[in-house]
CSV table of C-alpha atoms in Angstrom, one decimal:
chain,number,residue,atom,x,y,z
A,196,MET,CA,-56.0,-217.1,3.9
A,197,ARG,CA,-52.6,-217.3,2.2
A,198,ILE,CA,-52.1,-213.6,2.3
A,199,GLN,CA,-51.8,-213.8,6.1
A,200,THR,CA,-48.5,-215.6,5.9
A,201,ILE,CA,-47.2,-212.8,3.7
A,202,MET,CA,-48.5,-210.2,6.2
A,203,ARG,CA,-46.6,-211.8,9.0
A,204,VAL,CA,-43.2,-211.6,7.2
A,205,VAL,CA,-43.8,-208.1,6.0
A,206,GLY,CA,-44.7,-207.0,9.5
A,207,GLN,CA,-41.3,-208.4,10.8
A,208,VAL,CA,-39.5,-206.4,8.1
A,209,LEU,CA,-41.3,-203.2,9.1
A,210,PHE,CA,-40.2,-203.8,12.7
A,211,VAL,CA,-36.5,-203.7,11.5
A,212,LEU,CA,-37.2,-200.6,9.4
A,213,ALA,CA,-38.8,-198.8,12.3
A,214,ALA,CA,-35.6,-199.4,14.3
A,215,PHE,CA,-33.4,-198.0,11.6
A,216,ILE,CA,-35.6,-194.9,11.3
A,217,LEU,CA,-34.8,-194.0,15.0
A,218,ILE,CA,-31.1,-193.9,14.3
A,219,PRO,CA,-31.0,-190.4,12.8
A,220,PHE,CA,-33.4,-189.2,15.5
A,221,PHE,CA,-31.0,-190.1,18.3
A,222,PHE,CA,-28.1,-188.8,16.2
A,223,GLY,CA,-29.8,-185.4,15.9
A,224,LEU,CA,-30.2,-185.3,19.7
A,225,LEU,CA,-26.6,-186.1,20.3
A,226,ASP,CA,-25.0,-184.1,17.5
A,227,GLU,CA,-27.2,-181.1,17.1
A,228,ARG,CA,-29.3,-181.3,20.3
A,229,VAL,CA,-32.4,-181.0,18.1
A,230,PRO,CA,-35.2,-183.5,18.3
A,231,TYR,CA,-36.4,-184.1,14.7
A,232,TYR,CA,-39.8,-185.5,15.6
A,233,SER,CA,-40.5,-186.6,12.0
A,234,PHE,CA,-38.3,-189.6,12.7
A,235,PRO,CA,-40.0,-191.0,15.8
A,236,VAL,CA,-43.5,-190.3,14.3
A,237,THR,CA,-42.5,-192.2,11.2
A,238,SER,CA,-41.0,-195.0,13.2
A,239,LEU,CA,-44.2,-195.3,15.3
A,240,MET,CA,-46.3,-195.4,12.2
A,241,THR,CA,-44.1,-198.0,10.6
A,242,GLY,CA,-44.0,-200.1,13.8
A,243,VAL,CA,-47.8,-199.9,14.3
A,244,LEU,CA,-48.4,-201.1,10.8
A,245,GLY,CA,-45.8,-203.8,11.3
A,246,LEU,CA,-47.6,-204.9,14.5
A,247,ILE,CA,-51.0,-205.0,12.8
A,248,LEU,CA,-49.6,-207.1,10.0
A,249,TYR,CA,-47.8,-209.4,12.4
A,250,ARG,CA,-50.7,-209.7,14.7
A,251,PHE,CA,-53.2,-210.7,12.0
A,252,GLY,CA,-50.7,-212.8,10.0
A,253,THR,CA,-50.0,-216.5,10.4
A,254,LYS,CA,-46.7,-218.3,10.7
A,255,SER,CA,-45.6,-220.7,7.9
A,256,ASN,CA,-42.6,-222.8,7.3
A,257,THR,CA,-43.0,-223.0,3.5
A,258,TYR,CA,-42.9,-220.2,1.0
A,259,SER,CA,-43.3,-220.4,-2.7
A,260,LEU,CA,-41.5,-218.2,-5.2
A,261,ARG,CA,-44.8,-216.5,-5.8
A,262,ASP,CA,-44.9,-215.7,-2.1
A,263,GLY,CA,-41.4,-214.4,-2.4
A,264,PHE,CA,-42.4,-212.0,-5.2
A,265,LEU,CA,-45.2,-210.6,-3.1
A,266,VAL,CA,-43.1,-210.3,0.1
A,267,VAL,CA,-40.2,-208.5,-1.6
A,268,SER,CA,-42.4,-206.2,-3.7
A,269,SER,CA,-44.5,-205.3,-0.6
A,270,THR,CA,-41.4,-204.7,1.5
A,271,TRP,CA,-39.7,-202.4,-0.9
A,272,ILE,CA,-42.9,-200.4,-1.7
A,273,LEU,CA,-43.8,-199.9,2.0
A,274,ALA,CA,-40.2,-199.2,2.9
A,275,SER,CA,-40.1,-196.4,0.2
A,276,ILE,CA,-43.4,-194.9,1.4
A,277,PHE,CA,-42.3,-194.8,5.0
A,278,ALA,CA,-38.7,-193.7,4.2
A,279,ALA,CA,-40.2,-190.6,2.5
A,280,LEU,CA,-42.2,-189.5,5.5
A,281,PRO,CA,-39.3,-187.9,7.5
A,282,TYR,CA,-38.5,-185.7,4.6
A,283,TYR,CA,-42.1,-184.7,4.1
A,284,LEU,CA,-43.2,-184.3,7.7
A,285,SER,CA,-40.2,-182.1,8.5
A,286,GLY,CA,-40.8,-179.8,5.6
A,287,ILE,CA,-37.6,-180.7,3.7
A,288,PHE,CA,-39.9,-181.2,0.7
A,289,ASP,CA,-43.3,-179.5,0.2
A,290,SER,CA,-44.3,-182.2,-2.3
A,291,TYR,CA,-44.7,-185.8,-1.2
A,292,ILE,CA,-43.8,-187.0,-4.7
A,293,GLU,CA,-40.4,-185.3,-4.3
A,294,ALA,CA,-39.9,-186.9,-0.9
A,295,LEU,CA,-40.9,-190.3,-2.3
A,296,PHE,CA,-38.4,-189.8,-5.2
A,297,GLU,CA,-35.6,-189.1,-2.7
A,298,ALA,CA,-36.6,-192.1,-0.6
A,299,VAL,CA,-36.9,-194.5,-3.5
A,300,SER,CA,-33.6,-193.2,-4.9
A,301,GLY,CA,-32.0,-194.0,-1.6
A,302,ILE,CA,-33.6,-197.4,-0.9
A,303,THR,CA,-32.9,-198.6,-4.5
A,304,THR,CA,-29.3,-197.2,-4.3
A,305,THR,CA,-29.9,-195.1,-7.4
A,306,GLY,CA,-28.5,-191.8,-6.0
A,307,GLY,CA,-30.5,-189.3,-8.1
A,308,THR,CA,-31.5,-186.4,-5.8
A,309,MET,CA,-34.2,-183.7,-5.5
A,310,ILE,CA,-32.1,-181.6,-3.1
A,311,ASP,CA,-30.2,-178.7,-4.6
A,312,ASP,CA,-28.1,-177.9,-1.6
A,313,VAL,CA,-27.3,-181.1,0.4
A,314,SER,CA,-24.8,-179.3,2.6
A,315,ALA,CA,-27.6,-177.1,4.0
A,316,LEU,CA,-29.6,-180.1,5.3
A,317,PRO,CA,-29.5,-180.9,9.0
A,318,ARG,CA,-26.9,-183.6,9.6
A,319,ALA,CA,-29.6,-186.0,10.8
A,320,PHE,CA,-31.2,-186.0,7.4
A,321,ILE,CA,-27.9,-186.4,5.6
A,322,LEU,CA,-27.4,-189.4,7.8
A,323,TRP,CA,-30.8,-190.7,6.9
A,324,ARG,CA,-30.0,-190.3,3.2
A,325,GLY,CA,-26.9,-192.4,3.7
A,326,LEU,CA,-28.7,-195.0,5.7
A,327,THR,CA,-31.4,-195.5,3.1
A,328,ASN,CA,-28.5,-196.3,0.6
A,329,TRP,CA,-26.9,-198.7,3.1
A,330,ILE,CA,-30.1,-200.5,4.0
A,331,GLY,CA,-31.1,-201.0,0.4
A,332,GLY,CA,-27.6,-202.0,-0.7
A,333,MET,CA,-27.4,-205.5,0.5
A,334,GLY,CA,-31.2,-205.9,0.2
A,335,MET,CA,-33.6,-205.6,3.1
A,336,ILE,CA,-34.5,-209.3,2.7
A,337,VAL,CA,-30.9,-210.4,3.4
A,338,LEU,CA,-30.7,-208.0,6.3
A,339,VAL,CA,-33.9,-209.3,7.8
A,340,LEU,CA,-32.9,-212.9,7.3
A,341,SER,CA,-29.7,-212.2,9.2
A,342,PHE,CA,-31.5,-210.7,12.2
A,343,LEU,CA,-34.7,-212.8,12.4
A,344,ARG,CA,-34.3,-216.5,13.0
A,345,ASN,CA,-37.9,-217.7,13.0
A,346,LEU,CA,-39.0,-217.1,9.4
A,347,GLY,CA,-39.1,-220.8,8.5
A,348,THR,CA,-37.2,-223.0,6.1
A,349,GLY,CA,-38.7,-221.7,2.9
A,350,MET,CA,-37.1,-218.3,2.9
A,351,ALA,CA,-34.8,-219.1,0.0
A,352,SER,CA,-37.7,-218.1,-2.2
A,353,LEU,CA,-37.4,-214.5,-0.9
A,354,VAL,CA,-33.8,-214.2,-1.7
A,355,GLU,CA,-34.4,-215.8,-5.1
A,356,ALA,CA,-37.3,-213.3,-5.7
A,357,GLU,CA,-35.1,-210.3,-4.9
A,358,ALA,CA,-32.1,-211.3,-6.9
A,359,SER,CA,-33.6,-213.2,-9.8
A,360,VAL,CA,-30.3,-213.8,-11.6
A,361,PRO,CA,-29.4,-217.4,-12.8
A,362,ARG,CA,-26.3,-218.5,-10.8
A,363,PRO,CA,-25.2,-222.0,-11.6
A,364,GLY,CA,-23.2,-224.0,-9.0
A,365,ILE,CA,-24.5,-222.0,-6.0
A,366,VAL,CA,-26.3,-224.1,-3.4
A,367,LEU,CA,-27.8,-222.4,-0.4
A,368,PRO,CA,-28.8,-225.2,2.1
A,369,ARG,CA,-28.7,-222.9,5.1
A,370,ILE,CA,-30.1,-219.6,3.7
A,371,ARG,CA,-30.1,-217.7,7.0
A,372,SER,CA,-26.4,-218.7,7.6
A,373,VAL,CA,-25.5,-217.6,4.2
A,374,ALA,CA,-27.4,-214.3,4.6
A,375,GLY,CA,-25.6,-213.7,7.9
A,376,ASN,CA,-22.2,-214.3,6.2
A,377,LEU,CA,-23.1,-211.9,3.4
A,378,LEU,CA,-24.1,-209.3,5.9
A,379,ARG,CA,-20.8,-209.8,7.8
A,380,ILE,CA,-18.8,-209.2,4.6
A,381,TYR,CA,-21.0,-206.1,4.0
A,382,LEU,CA,-20.2,-204.8,7.5
A,383,VAL,CA,-16.4,-205.5,7.0
A,384,PHE,CA,-16.4,-203.5,3.8
A,385,THR,CA,-18.3,-200.7,5.6
A,386,THR,CA,-15.9,-200.6,8.5
A,387,VAL,CA,-12.7,-200.8,6.5
A,388,CYS,CA,-13.8,-198.2,3.9
A,389,THR,CA,-14.8,-195.8,6.7
A,390,LEU,CA,-11.4,-196.1,8.5
A,391,LEU,CA,-9.4,-195.7,5.3
A,392,LEU,CA,-11.3,-192.6,4.3
A,393,TRP,CA,-10.8,-191.2,7.8
A,394,VAL,CA,-7.1,-191.9,7.6
A,395,ALA,CA,-7.1,-190.2,4.2
A,396,GLY,CA,-8.3,-187.0,5.8
A,397,VAL,CA,-12.1,-187.2,5.3
A,398,GLY,CA,-14.1,-186.1,8.4
A,399,ILE,CA,-15.6,-189.0,10.3
A,400,PHE,CA,-19.2,-188.0,9.5
A,401,GLU,CA,-18.5,-187.6,5.8
A,402,ALA,CA,-16.5,-190.8,5.8
A,403,ILE,CA,-19.4,-192.8,7.3
A,404,ASN,CA,-21.9,-191.4,4.8
A,405,LEU,CA,-19.6,-191.8,1.8
A,406,THR,CA,-19.0,-195.4,2.9
A,407,PHE,CA,-22.7,-196.0,3.2
A,408,SER,CA,-23.2,-194.9,-0.4
A,409,THR,CA,-20.0,-196.6,-1.7
A,410,VAL,CA,-20.5,-200.1,-0.4
A,411,ALA,CA,-24.2,-199.9,-1.4
A,412,THR,CA,-23.2,-198.4,-4.8
A,413,GLY,CA,-25.8,-195.8,-3.9
A,414,GLY,CA,-24.2,-192.4,-4.8
A,415,PHE,CA,-25.8,-190.1,-2.1
A,416,ALA,CA,-22.9,-187.8,-1.3
A,417,PRO,CA,-23.1,-186.0,2.1
A,418,MET,CA,-22.2,-182.7,0.5
A,419,THR,CA,-23.4,-180.5,-2.4
A,420,GLY,CA,-21.7,-181.1,-5.7
A,421,SER,CA,-21.1,-184.8,-5.3
A,422,LEU,CA,-17.3,-185.5,-4.8
A,423,PHE,CA,-15.9,-182.5,-6.7
A,424,ARG,CA,-14.1,-181.3,-3.6
A,425,TYR,CA,-12.1,-184.5,-3.6
A,426,ALA,CA,-11.1,-184.3,-7.2
A,427,ASP,CA,-7.5,-183.5,-6.3
A,428,SER,CA,-7.3,-186.2,-3.5
A,429,TYR,CA,-5.8,-189.3,-5.2
A,430,ALA,CA,-6.0,-191.2,-1.9
A,431,VAL,CA,-9.8,-190.7,-1.6
A,432,SER,CA,-10.3,-191.5,-5.3
A,433,ILE,CA,-8.4,-194.7,-5.0
A,434,ILE,CA,-10.1,-195.8,-1.9
A,435,LEU,CA,-13.6,-195.2,-3.3
A,436,THR,CA,-12.7,-196.7,-6.6
A,437,VAL,CA,-11.5,-200.0,-5.0
A,438,PHE,CA,-14.6,-200.3,-2.8
A,439,MET,CA,-16.9,-199.4,-5.7
A,440,ILE,CA,-15.3,-202.3,-7.6
A,441,LEU,CA,-15.7,-204.6,-4.6
A,442,ALA,CA,-19.3,-203.6,-4.1
A,443,GLY,CA,-20.0,-204.3,-7.8
A,444,GLY,CA,-18.6,-207.8,-7.5
A,445,ASN,CA,-20.5,-210.9,-6.3
A,446,PHE,CA,-20.6,-211.1,-2.5
A,447,ALA,CA,-20.9,-214.9,-2.7
A,448,VAL,CA,-17.5,-215.0,-4.4
A,449,TYR,CA,-16.1,-213.1,-1.4
A,450,GLN,CA,-17.4,-215.8,0.9
A,451,SER,CA,-15.5,-218.3,-1.3
A,452,VAL,CA,-12.4,-216.1,-1.1
A,453,TRP,CA,-12.6,-216.2,2.7
A,454,GLN,CA,-12.8,-220.0,2.7
A,455,ARG,CA,-10.5,-220.9,-0.2
A,456,GLY,CA,-8.3,-217.9,-0.9
A,457,ILE,CA,-8.0,-214.9,-3.3
A,458,LYS,CA,-7.7,-217.2,-6.4
A,459,GLU,CA,-11.4,-217.8,-6.2
A,460,ILE,CA,-12.0,-214.3,-7.7
A,461,TRP,CA,-10.2,-215.2,-10.9
A,462,ARG,CA,-11.8,-218.6,-11.1
A,463,ASP,CA,-15.2,-217.0,-11.3
A,464,TYR,CA,-15.9,-216.4,-15.0
A,465,GLU,CA,-18.4,-213.6,-14.3
A,466,TYR,CA,-16.0,-211.7,-12.0
A,467,ARG,CA,-13.2,-212.0,-14.6
A,468,ILE,CA,-15.5,-210.6,-17.4
A,469,TYR,CA,-16.6,-207.9,-14.9
A,470,LEU,CA,-13.0,-206.8,-14.3
A,471,ILE,CA,-12.2,-207.0,-18.0
A,472,THR,CA,-15.1,-204.7,-19.0
A,473,LEU,CA,-14.1,-202.2,-16.4
A,474,SER,CA,-10.5,-202.2,-17.7
A,475,ILE,CA,-11.6,-201.9,-21.4
A,476,GLY,CA,-14.1,-199.2,-20.6
A,477,SER,CA,-11.6,-197.2,-18.5
A,478,THR,CA,-9.0,-197.5,-21.3
A,479,LEU,CA,-11.4,-196.3,-24.0
A,480,VAL,CA,-12.4,-193.3,-21.8
A,481,LEU,CA,-8.7,-192.5,-21.2
A,482,ILE,CA,-8.0,-192.7,-24.9
A,483,SER,CA,-10.8,-190.3,-25.7
A,484,LEU,CA,-9.6,-187.8,-23.2
A,485,ALA,CA,-6.0,-188.1,-24.4
A,486,VAL,CA,-6.9,-187.6,-28.0
A,487,ASP,CA,-9.2,-184.7,-27.2
A,488,GLU,CA,-6.4,-183.1,-25.1
A,489,GLY,CA,-3.6,-184.0,-27.5
A,490,ARG,CA,-1.6,-185.6,-24.6
A,491,ILE,CA,-2.2,-187.6,-21.5
A,492,VAL,CA,-2.5,-185.6,-18.3
A,493,GLY,CA,-2.0,-187.1,-14.9
A,494,THR,CA,-5.6,-186.5,-13.9
A,495,HIS,CA,-6.9,-188.3,-16.9
A,496,PHE,CA,-6.2,-191.7,-15.3
A,497,SER,CA,-8.0,-191.0,-12.1
A,498,ASP,CA,-10.9,-189.2,-13.8
A,499,ALA,CA,-11.4,-192.0,-16.4
A,500,ILE,CA,-11.2,-194.9,-14.0
A,501,PHE,CA,-13.2,-193.4,-11.2
A,502,THR,CA,-16.0,-192.2,-13.5
A,503,LEU,CA,-16.3,-195.4,-15.5
A,504,VAL,CA,-16.4,-197.5,-12.4
A,505,SER,CA,-18.9,-195.2,-10.8
A,506,MET,CA,-21.2,-195.4,-13.8
A,507,GLN,CA,-20.9,-199.2,-14.5
A,508,THR,CA,-21.4,-200.2,-10.8
A,509,GLY,CA,-24.3,-197.7,-10.5
A,510,THR,CA,-22.7,-195.8,-7.7
A,511,GLY,CA,-23.2,-192.5,-9.3
A,512,PHE,CA,-20.4,-190.5,-7.7
A,513,SER,CA,-18.6,-187.9,-9.9
A,514,ILE,CA,-15.4,-186.0,-9.4
A,515,VAL,CA,-15.4,-184.3,-12.8
A,516,ASP,CA,-18.0,-182.8,-15.2
A,517,TYR,CA,-18.0,-185.5,-17.8
A,518,ASN,CA,-20.5,-183.4,-19.9
A,519,LEU,CA,-17.4,-181.6,-21.1
A,520,TRP,CA,-15.8,-184.9,-22.3
A,521,PRO,CA,-15.6,-186.0,-26.0
A,522,SER,CA,-18.4,-188.0,-27.5
A,523,LEU,CA,-16.5,-191.3,-27.3
A,524,GLY,CA,-15.9,-191.0,-23.6
A,525,GLN,CA,-19.6,-190.1,-22.9
A,526,MET,CA,-20.8,-193.1,-25.1
A,527,VAL,CA,-18.6,-195.5,-23.1
A,528,LEU,CA,-20.1,-194.2,-19.9
A,529,PHE,CA,-23.6,-194.5,-21.3
A,530,MET,CA,-23.0,-198.1,-22.3
A,531,GLY,CA,-21.6,-198.8,-18.8
A,532,MET,CA,-25.0,-197.9,-17.3
A,533,PHE,CA,-26.4,-201.0,-19.1
A,534,PHE,CA,-23.7,-203.4,-18.2
A,535,GLY,CA,-23.8,-203.0,-14.5
A,536,GLY,CA,-22.0,-205.2,-12.0
A,537,CYS,CA,-22.0,-208.9,-11.1
A,538,SER,CA,-25.0,-210.9,-9.9
A,539,GLY,CA,-25.2,-211.0,-6.1
A,540,SER,CA,-23.8,-207.5,-5.9
A,541,THR,CA,-25.3,-204.2,-4.8
A,542,ALA,CA,-24.9,-202.8,-8.4
A,543,GLY,CA,-27.7,-202.3,-10.9
A,544,GLY,CA,-28.0,-202.6,-14.7
A,545,LEU,CA,-28.4,-205.8,-16.7
A,546,LYS,CA,-25.7,-207.5,-14.7
A,547,ILE,CA,-22.6,-209.1,-16.3
A,548,ILE,CA,-23.9,-212.6,-16.0
A,549,ARG,CA,-26.8,-211.8,-18.2
A,550,ILE,CA,-24.5,-210.2,-20.8
A,551,ILE,CA,-22.4,-213.4,-20.7
A,552,ILE,CA,-25.5,-215.6,-21.1
A,553,LEU,CA,-26.9,-213.5,-24.0
A,554,ALA,CA,-23.5,-213.5,-25.8
A,555,LYS,CA,-22.9,-217.2,-25.3
A,556,SER,CA,-26.5,-218.2,-26.4
A,557,SER,CA,-26.2,-215.9,-29.5
A,558,ILE,CA,-23.0,-217.6,-30.5
A,559,SER,CA,-24.6,-221.0,-29.9
A,560,TYR,CA,-27.6,-220.1,-32.2
A,561,LEU,CA,-25.2,-218.8,-34.9
A,562,ARG,CA,-23.3,-222.1,-34.8
A,563,LYS,CA,-26.5,-224.1,-34.9
A,564,ALA,CA,-27.6,-222.1,-37.9
A,565,ILE,CA,-24.5,-223.3,-39.8
A,566,HIS,CA,-24.6,-226.9,-38.4
A,567,PRO,CA,-28.3,-227.6,-37.6
A,568,ASP,CA,-27.5,-231.1,-36.2
A,569,MET,CA,-24.8,-229.9,-33.9
A,570,VAL,CA,-25.6,-230.2,-30.1
A,571,GLN,CA,-24.8,-226.9,-28.5
A,572,MET,CA,-24.6,-226.4,-24.7
A,573,VAL,CA,-24.0,-223.0,-23.0
A,574,ARG,CA,-21.6,-223.4,-20.1
A,575,LEU,CA,-20.7,-221.1,-17.3
A,576,ASN,CA,-18.0,-221.9,-14.7
A,577,GLY,CA,-18.1,-225.5,-15.9
A,578,TYR,CA,-21.9,-225.9,-15.5
A,579,VAL,CA,-24.3,-226.4,-18.3
A,580,LEU,CA,-27.0,-223.8,-18.3
A,581,PRO,CA,-30.5,-225.2,-18.6
A,582,ASN,CA,-32.6,-223.8,-21.5
A,583,LYS,CA,-35.0,-222.4,-19.0
A,584,TRP,CA,-32.3,-220.0,-17.7
A,585,LEU,CA,-31.4,-218.9,-21.3
A,586,GLN,CA,-35.1,-218.2,-21.9
A,587,ILE,CA,-35.4,-216.2,-18.6
A,588,THR,CA,-32.4,-214.1,-19.5
A,589,GLN,CA,-33.7,-213.4,-23.0
A,590,GLN,CA,-37.1,-212.5,-21.6
A,591,PHE,CA,-35.5,-210.2,-19.0
A,592,PHE,CA,-33.6,-208.4,-21.7
A,593,PHE,CA,-36.7,-208.0,-23.8
A,594,LEU,CA,-38.7,-206.6,-20.8
A,595,TYR,CA,-35.8,-204.3,-19.8
A,596,MET,CA,-35.7,-202.8,-23.3
A,597,LEU,CA,-39.5,-202.6,-23.4
A,598,VAL,CA,-39.7,-200.7,-20.1
A,599,PHE,CA,-36.8,-198.5,-21.2
A,600,GLY,CA,-38.6,-197.6,-24.5
A,601,ILE,CA,-42.0,-197.0,-22.8
A,602,SER,CA,-40.4,-194.8,-20.1
A,603,CYS,CA,-38.5,-192.8,-22.7
A,604,VAL,CA,-41.7,-192.1,-24.7
A,605,ILE,CA,-43.6,-191.0,-21.6
A,606,ILE,CA,-40.8,-188.7,-20.3
A,607,ALA,CA,-40.3,-187.3,-23.8
A,608,ALA,CA,-44.0,-186.5,-23.9
A,609,THR,CA,-43.5,-184.2,-20.8
A,610,GLY,CA,-41.1,-182.0,-22.8
A,611,VAL,CA,-37.7,-183.5,-22.0
A,612,SER,CA,-35.4,-183.6,-25.0
A,613,VAL,CA,-34.4,-187.0,-26.5
A,614,GLY,CA,-30.8,-186.3,-25.6
A,615,ASP,CA,-31.7,-185.8,-22.0
A,616,THR,CA,-34.4,-188.6,-21.9
A,617,LEU,CA,-32.3,-191.6,-22.9
A,618,PRO,CA,-29.6,-191.2,-20.2
A,619,LEU,CA,-32.2,-190.2,-17.6
A,620,VAL,CA,-34.2,-193.4,-18.1
A,621,ALA,CA,-31.0,-195.5,-18.4
A,622,GLY,CA,-29.8,-194.0,-15.1
A,623,SER,CA,-33.1,-194.6,-13.3
A,624,LEU,CA,-33.7,-198.2,-14.6
A,625,GLY,CA,-30.0,-199.1,-14.1
A,626,ASN,CA,-30.0,-197.5,-10.6
A,627,VAL,CA,-27.1,-195.3,-11.6
A,628,GLY,CA,-28.5,-191.9,-10.7
A,629,LEU,CA,-26.3,-189.9,-13.1
A,630,ALA,CA,-27.2,-188.7,-16.5
A,631,PHE,CA,-26.0,-186.3,-19.2
A,632,GLY,CA,-26.8,-182.9,-20.4
A,633,THR,CA,-29.4,-181.0,-18.4
A,634,TYR,CA,-29.4,-183.7,-15.7
A,635,GLY,CA,-25.6,-184.2,-15.6
A,636,PRO,CA,-23.3,-184.4,-12.6
A,637,THR,CA,-23.6,-180.8,-11.7
A,638,GLU,CA,-27.4,-180.7,-11.7
A,639,THR,CA,-30.3,-182.2,-9.7
A,640,LEU,CA,-33.6,-183.6,-11.0
A,641,THR,CA,-35.9,-181.0,-9.4
A,642,ILE,CA,-37.0,-179.5,-12.7
A,643,LEU,CA,-38.6,-182.7,-13.9
A,644,SER,CA,-42.4,-182.7,-14.1
A,645,PRO,CA,-44.4,-184.7,-11.6
A,646,VAL,CA,-45.2,-187.3,-14.3
A,647,ALA,CA,-41.5,-187.7,-15.2
A,648,LYS,CA,-40.6,-188.0,-11.5
A,649,LEU,CA,-43.2,-190.8,-11.1
A,650,VAL,CA,-41.9,-192.7,-14.1
A,651,CYS,CA,-38.4,-192.4,-12.7
A,652,ILE,CA,-39.7,-193.7,-9.3
A,653,ILE,CA,-41.3,-196.8,-11.0
A,654,ASP,CA,-38.1,-197.4,-13.1
A,655,MET,CA,-35.9,-197.3,-10.0
A,656,LEU,CA,-38.0,-199.9,-8.3
A,657,LEU,CA,-38.3,-202.0,-11.4
A,658,GLY,CA,-34.5,-201.9,-11.9
A,659,ARG,CA,-33.7,-202.7,-8.3
A,660,LEU,CA,-36.1,-205.6,-8.1
A,661,GLU,CA,-35.1,-207.1,-11.4
A,662,LEU,CA,-38.3,-206.3,-13.3
A,663,PHE,CA,-40.0,-209.7,-12.8
A,664,THR,CA,-40.6,-209.2,-9.0
A,665,LEU,CA,-42.9,-206.2,-9.6
A,666,LEU,CA,-44.3,-207.0,-13.1
A,667,VAL,CA,-45.5,-210.4,-12.1
A,668,LEU,CA,-48.0,-208.7,-9.7
A,669,LEU,CA,-49.8,-207.4,-12.8
A,670,HIS,CA,-50.6,-210.9,-13.9
A,671,PRO,CA,-54.4,-211.5,-13.2
A,672,GLY,CA,-53.6,-215.1,-12.1
A,673,PHE,CA,-51.1,-214.0,-9.5
A,674,TRP,CA,-53.6,-213.1,-6.9
A,675,ARG,CA,-55.8,-216.2,-7.2
A,676,GLY,CA,-56.1,-218.0,-3.9
A,677,TYR,CA,-54.4,-215.4,-1.7
A,678,PHE,CA,-57.7,-214.2,-0.3
A,679,ALA,CA,-59.4,-217.5,-0.3
A,680,LYS,CA,-59.8,-219.7,2.9
A,681,THR,CA,-56.9,-222.0,3.3
A,682,GLY,CA,-59.0,-225.1,3.5
A,683,LYS,CA,-60.2,-224.6,-0.1
A,684,GLY,CA,-56.7,-224.4,-1.4
A,685,TYR,CA,-55.5,-221.9,-4.0
A,686,GLN,CA,-54.9,-221.9,-7.7
A,687,ARG,CA,-51.7,-221.8,-9.8
A,688,PHE,CA,-51.2,-219.4,-12.7
A,689,ASP,CA,-52.5,-222.1,-15.0
A,690,GLY,CA,-55.7,-222.4,-13.0
A,691,HIS,CA,-55.1,-225.9,-11.6
A,692,ARG,CA,-56.3,-226.5,-8.1
A,693,LYS,CA,-53.7,-227.4,-5.5
A,694,ASN,CA,-54.0,-228.4,-1.9
A,695,ALA,CA,-53.5,-225.7,0.6
A,696,THR,CA,-50.4,-227.3,2.1
A,697,ARG,CA,-48.5,-227.4,-1.2
A,698,THR,CA,-46.5,-224.5,-2.6
A,699,VAL,CA,-46.5,-223.3,-6.1
C-alpha cells in the first residue's frame, strides 16, 4: 500500500522528535535535580509509535507532491499532539485542549500562550517551550532531512509541500545538502544571538530561550510579561530586532550571501521589498507616536521599530503596551500581521513574495484592460512567472481570506467582540501570537472558550503549513489509492489510473 511509504518517513520524524523531548528531562535533572517523568514517558510513547510506523512502513526512493502533503501534515499534527503531553501529564494544564494550544503555538512559532505566570514554571518546561519554537522554526522536515540521509531522492516534494511559495530561479538538485546548509545557517544565528544577548547582560538561560524564540520568530518569552523588563535596554532591543529581521528573511538568500557576498541581499527583489515595508511601517508608527505625544521621544524609535518588526515577522515579542498607542500606529501593526516575512523564512503571514506577485499581476491586468492586445508578463528577479504560479498565489489569497472570515464568524459566535476577534484570528492565522484589546501584549488567551481555542489551534496549523498542505487532505480524491495494494496502482485526483511505480 502507498500509505506504507508515508508511515516509514513519519516514523523517522518521530524518532527525532522523541530525542528532542528528552532534552528538558536531562536539563531538569542537572539544573533542578528534579526528574520530570512526563518527558521520558512522552518520549517513549513518541518513539514507540515511530518504531511501529517505521517497522510496518516500506522504503521508497520516489515521493510525489501528494505524498509530501500527507507526510508534512501528519508530521506537524503528531508532533503537536505529543508536544502537548509533557504539559498535560505533569499537571501544568488540567485541560488537554489548553496543553495542545500551548504545544501548537510553540511548534507553529505563533507564541500565543495559555500560561498566566511563565516565571513560575519549572525551568525544564520553560526550556521545552523554547525548544518547540526552535524545532518548528526552520521546519521539522528541513531538520529531519539534515539528520537522516536515507530518505531517497524524492524528498524535494516534502520541502515543497511545507513551504509552498513560488520561488523562481531556485534550483535544488541536492535537497539534503541544501537542507543541511540551511540548518547550519540556523545554528549560526542561534549561537551568535545567544552570545550577544549574554554579553548584553541577559542570563545564559534566558538568552538561550530568547534566542530559540527569536531565530524561529516564535515569541515564547522565558519570563512573565514578554520582554517588558528589557524595555530600557537598548542593547537587547537592537540585538533582538536585528535577528528578528534576519529570521524573517529568506534563508536561501543567506546561503547566496555566504557564497557570493553581502550584495546578494539587495539583489533579491523580495528581500528589498521586505526591508522597505519594514522601514515604511516603522516610520508610520513613529510618526503616529510623535503626533500623539506632540514631540519625538527617544524611546519612540526603539518602541516603533521593535514592535513593528516583531509584528510583521510574526515573532510576537513586545516591550511596550501598544494598546495605548494611537489608532494609526495600531492599524499599521495590524496590517503588518498580514504582510509577514520572506519566503523561505521562519516568519508567517501571507509572505512578501505573494504580496509582490498579487501587486504585479493586478497591475498587469489593469494594463491589459486598457490595451487588450498587449502581451503582459510578470517578472521577478529577472524570471518570468508562469501563469500557474499567478493562479496559485491568487487562490492562496482567496483561501487565506476565506479561512480568516470563517474563523472570525465562529469565534465571534462564542461571545468575543468584533474588535477582539479580528486581531486574534489575524494573529493566529499569521502565526504572530499577539493581538489587541482584551488579548493584547499584557494578557494571555486563557479566557477563550474551548471552541475559540480549537479554532485558533486549527488556524495556527493552517497558517504554518501554508493552507494547501492541510486543506488538500479534505479533498475526497486525495486518499484514492493510498490504501490499495501497490500492484493495482492508485488513482490521481482526476480519477485516471496510473501504474504503481509512477508518481502523481
